[in-house]
Coordinates of C-alpha atoms in Angstrom, one line a residue:
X1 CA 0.0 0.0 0.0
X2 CA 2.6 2.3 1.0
X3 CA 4.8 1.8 -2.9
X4 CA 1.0 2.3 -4.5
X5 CA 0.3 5.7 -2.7
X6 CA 4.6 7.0 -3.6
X7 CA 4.1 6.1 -6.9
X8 CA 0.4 7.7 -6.7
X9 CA 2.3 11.1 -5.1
X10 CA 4.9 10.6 -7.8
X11 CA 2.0 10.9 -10.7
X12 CA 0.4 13.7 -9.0
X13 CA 3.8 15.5 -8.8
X14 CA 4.7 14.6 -12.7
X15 CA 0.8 16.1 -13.6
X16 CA 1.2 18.8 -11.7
X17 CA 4.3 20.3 -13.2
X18 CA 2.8 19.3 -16.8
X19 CA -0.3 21.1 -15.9
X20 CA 2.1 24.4 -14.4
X21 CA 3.7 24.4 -18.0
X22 CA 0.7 23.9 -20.0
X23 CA -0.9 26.8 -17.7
X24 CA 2.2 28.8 -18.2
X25 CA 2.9 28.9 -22.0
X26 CA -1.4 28.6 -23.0
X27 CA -3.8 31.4 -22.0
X28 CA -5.7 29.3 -19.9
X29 CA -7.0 29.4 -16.2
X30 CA -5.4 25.7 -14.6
X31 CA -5.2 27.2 -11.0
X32 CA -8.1 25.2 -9.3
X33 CA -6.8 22.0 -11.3
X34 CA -2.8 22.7 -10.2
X35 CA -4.6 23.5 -6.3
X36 CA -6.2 20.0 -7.2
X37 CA -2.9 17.6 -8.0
X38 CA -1.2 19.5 -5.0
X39 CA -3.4 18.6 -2.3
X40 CA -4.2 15.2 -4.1
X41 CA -0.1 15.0 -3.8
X42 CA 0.1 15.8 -0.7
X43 CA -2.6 13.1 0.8
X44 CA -1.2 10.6 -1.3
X45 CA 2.3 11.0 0.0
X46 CA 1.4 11.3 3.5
X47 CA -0.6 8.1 3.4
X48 CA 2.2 6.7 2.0
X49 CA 4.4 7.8 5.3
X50 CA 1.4 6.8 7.6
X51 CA 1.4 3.4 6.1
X52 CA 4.8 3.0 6.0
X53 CA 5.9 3.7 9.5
X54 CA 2.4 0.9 10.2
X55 CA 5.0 -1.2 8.3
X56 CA 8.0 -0.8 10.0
X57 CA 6.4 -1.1 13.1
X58 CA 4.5 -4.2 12.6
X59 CA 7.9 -5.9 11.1
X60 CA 10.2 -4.5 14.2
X61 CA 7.2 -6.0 16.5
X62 CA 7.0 -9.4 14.5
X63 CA 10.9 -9.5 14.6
X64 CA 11.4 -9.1 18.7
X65 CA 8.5 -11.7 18.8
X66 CA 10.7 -14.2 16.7
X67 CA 13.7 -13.5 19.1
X68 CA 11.9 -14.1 22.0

């Protein structure tokens, strides 16, 4: 879940820039759609931290139990 939601972020990111140039260079309004893929961004990337610390902690707890 947590390499789904990075690579999710990373696709935001890359759409986001691509949609910054396109806004840039063509006389068009893209500010609620750039507003969009940034907060879209940042969920997806802090899911992926949220999930991924979940991860580490269930492997460091399933690692003491197997010294025990």
């Amino acid at each position: 879940t947590a390499i789904a939601l990075a690579v999710g972020c990373a696709i935001f990111v890359c759409l986001l820039i691509a949609v910054a140039f396109i806004d840039a260079f063509l006389i068009l309004n893209l500010a609620l759609t750039v507003a969009a893929l940034f907060v879209l961004a940042m969920l997806a990337l802090t899911g992926c931290l949220i999930v991924f610390l979940r991860e580490i902690f269930l492997a460091v707890a399933s690692a003491r139990r197997t010294m025990r």
